[in-house]
CSV table of C-alpha atoms in Angstrom, one decimal:
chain,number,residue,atom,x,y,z
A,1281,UNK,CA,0.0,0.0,0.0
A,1282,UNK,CA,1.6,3.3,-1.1
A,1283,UNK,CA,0.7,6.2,1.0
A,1284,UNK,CA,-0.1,9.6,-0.6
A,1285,UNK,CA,1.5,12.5,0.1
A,1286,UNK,CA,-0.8,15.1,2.4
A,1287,UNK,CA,-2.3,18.3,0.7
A,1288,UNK,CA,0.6,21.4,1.3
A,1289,UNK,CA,-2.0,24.5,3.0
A,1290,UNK,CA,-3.6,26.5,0.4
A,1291,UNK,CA,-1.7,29.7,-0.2
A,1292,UNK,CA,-4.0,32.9,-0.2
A,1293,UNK,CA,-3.3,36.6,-0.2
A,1294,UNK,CA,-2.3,39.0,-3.0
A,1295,UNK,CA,1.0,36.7,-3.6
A,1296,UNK,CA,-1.4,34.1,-5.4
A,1297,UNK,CA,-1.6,34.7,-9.0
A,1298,UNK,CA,-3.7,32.8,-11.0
A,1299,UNK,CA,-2.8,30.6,-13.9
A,1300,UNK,CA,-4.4,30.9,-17.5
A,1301,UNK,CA,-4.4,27.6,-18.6
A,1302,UNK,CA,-6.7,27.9,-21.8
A,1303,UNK,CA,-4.9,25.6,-24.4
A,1304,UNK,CA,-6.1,22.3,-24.7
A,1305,UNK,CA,-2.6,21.0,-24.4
A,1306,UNK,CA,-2.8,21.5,-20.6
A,1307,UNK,CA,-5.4,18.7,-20.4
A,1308,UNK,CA,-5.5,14.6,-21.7
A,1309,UNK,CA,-8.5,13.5,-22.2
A,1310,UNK,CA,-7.0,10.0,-22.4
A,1311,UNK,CA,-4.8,9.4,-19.3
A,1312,UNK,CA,-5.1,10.8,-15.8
A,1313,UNK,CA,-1.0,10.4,-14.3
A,1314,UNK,CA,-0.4,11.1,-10.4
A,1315,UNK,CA,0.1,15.0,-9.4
A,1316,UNK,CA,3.6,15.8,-9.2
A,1317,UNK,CA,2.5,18.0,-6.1
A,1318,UNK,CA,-0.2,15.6,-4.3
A,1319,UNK,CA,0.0,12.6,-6.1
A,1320,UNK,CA,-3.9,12.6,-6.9
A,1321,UNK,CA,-4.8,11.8,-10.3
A,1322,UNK,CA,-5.1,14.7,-12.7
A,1323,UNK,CA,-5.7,14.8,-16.6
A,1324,UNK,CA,-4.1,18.1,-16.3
A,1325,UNK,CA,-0.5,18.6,-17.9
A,1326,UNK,CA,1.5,22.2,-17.6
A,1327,UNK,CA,4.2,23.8,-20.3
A,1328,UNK,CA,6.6,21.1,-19.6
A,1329,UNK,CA,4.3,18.2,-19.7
A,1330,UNK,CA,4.0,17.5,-16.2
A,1331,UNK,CA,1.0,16.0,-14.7
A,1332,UNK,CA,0.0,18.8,-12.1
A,1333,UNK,CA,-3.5,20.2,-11.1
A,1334,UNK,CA,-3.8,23.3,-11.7
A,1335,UNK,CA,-4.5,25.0,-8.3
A,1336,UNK,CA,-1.9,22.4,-7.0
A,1337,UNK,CA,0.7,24.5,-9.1
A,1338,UNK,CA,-1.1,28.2,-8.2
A,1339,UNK,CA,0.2,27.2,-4.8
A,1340,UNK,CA,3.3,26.2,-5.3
A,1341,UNK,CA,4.0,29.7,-7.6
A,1342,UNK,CA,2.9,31.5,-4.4
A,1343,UNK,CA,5.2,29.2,-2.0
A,1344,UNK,CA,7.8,29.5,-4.7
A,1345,UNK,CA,7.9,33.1,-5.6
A,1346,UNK,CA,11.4,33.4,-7.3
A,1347,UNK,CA,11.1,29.9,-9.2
A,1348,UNK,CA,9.9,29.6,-12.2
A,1349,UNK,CA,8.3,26.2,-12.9
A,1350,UNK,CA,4.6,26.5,-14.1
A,1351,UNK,CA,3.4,29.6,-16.5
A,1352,UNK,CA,0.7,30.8,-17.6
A,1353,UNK,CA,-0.3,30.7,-21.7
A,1354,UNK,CA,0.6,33.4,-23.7
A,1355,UNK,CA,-1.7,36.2,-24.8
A,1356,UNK,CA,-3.6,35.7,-27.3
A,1357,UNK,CA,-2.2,37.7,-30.5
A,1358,UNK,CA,-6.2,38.9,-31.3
A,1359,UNK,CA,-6.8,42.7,-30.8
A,1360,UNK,CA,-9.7,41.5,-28.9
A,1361,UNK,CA,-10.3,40.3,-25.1
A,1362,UNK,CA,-11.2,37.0,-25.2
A,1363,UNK,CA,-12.5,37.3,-21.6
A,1364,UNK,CA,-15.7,35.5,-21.0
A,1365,UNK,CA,-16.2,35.4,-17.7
């Protein structure tokens, strides 16, 4: 029996940015792989490929403020917002 690693403390405050993850190469619909930060299961992939949720590496960023390990997609090159929301 393997034990999984416990959830770090969410990180909140103005430190926490937000990552824009809106390319569908940050998610495989085929294979769910172990978090690299909680070891959950996550279709979720960033830039680099790893298998990561996405509020998993929000908190790291924040923990990890000189690092630079998961980024956020470039802006679109469209004159206009594509903000929905």
């Amino acid at each position: 029996m393997t034990t999984a690693r416990q959830p770090h403390p969410p990180v909140t405050g103005p430190e926490r940015r937000l990552l824009v993850w809106r390319d569908s190469s940050h998610f495989n619909q085929w294979e769910d792989k172990p978090c690299v930060l909680c070891d959950r299961p996550t279709p979720l992939r960033s830039h680099k490929g790893e298998a990561v949720h996405k509020v998993c590496a929000e908190d790291w960023n924040a923990a990890h403020p000189t690092e630079v390990r998961f980024v956020s997609d470039a802006e679109p090159k469209s004159r206009r917002k594509r903000d929905h929301a």
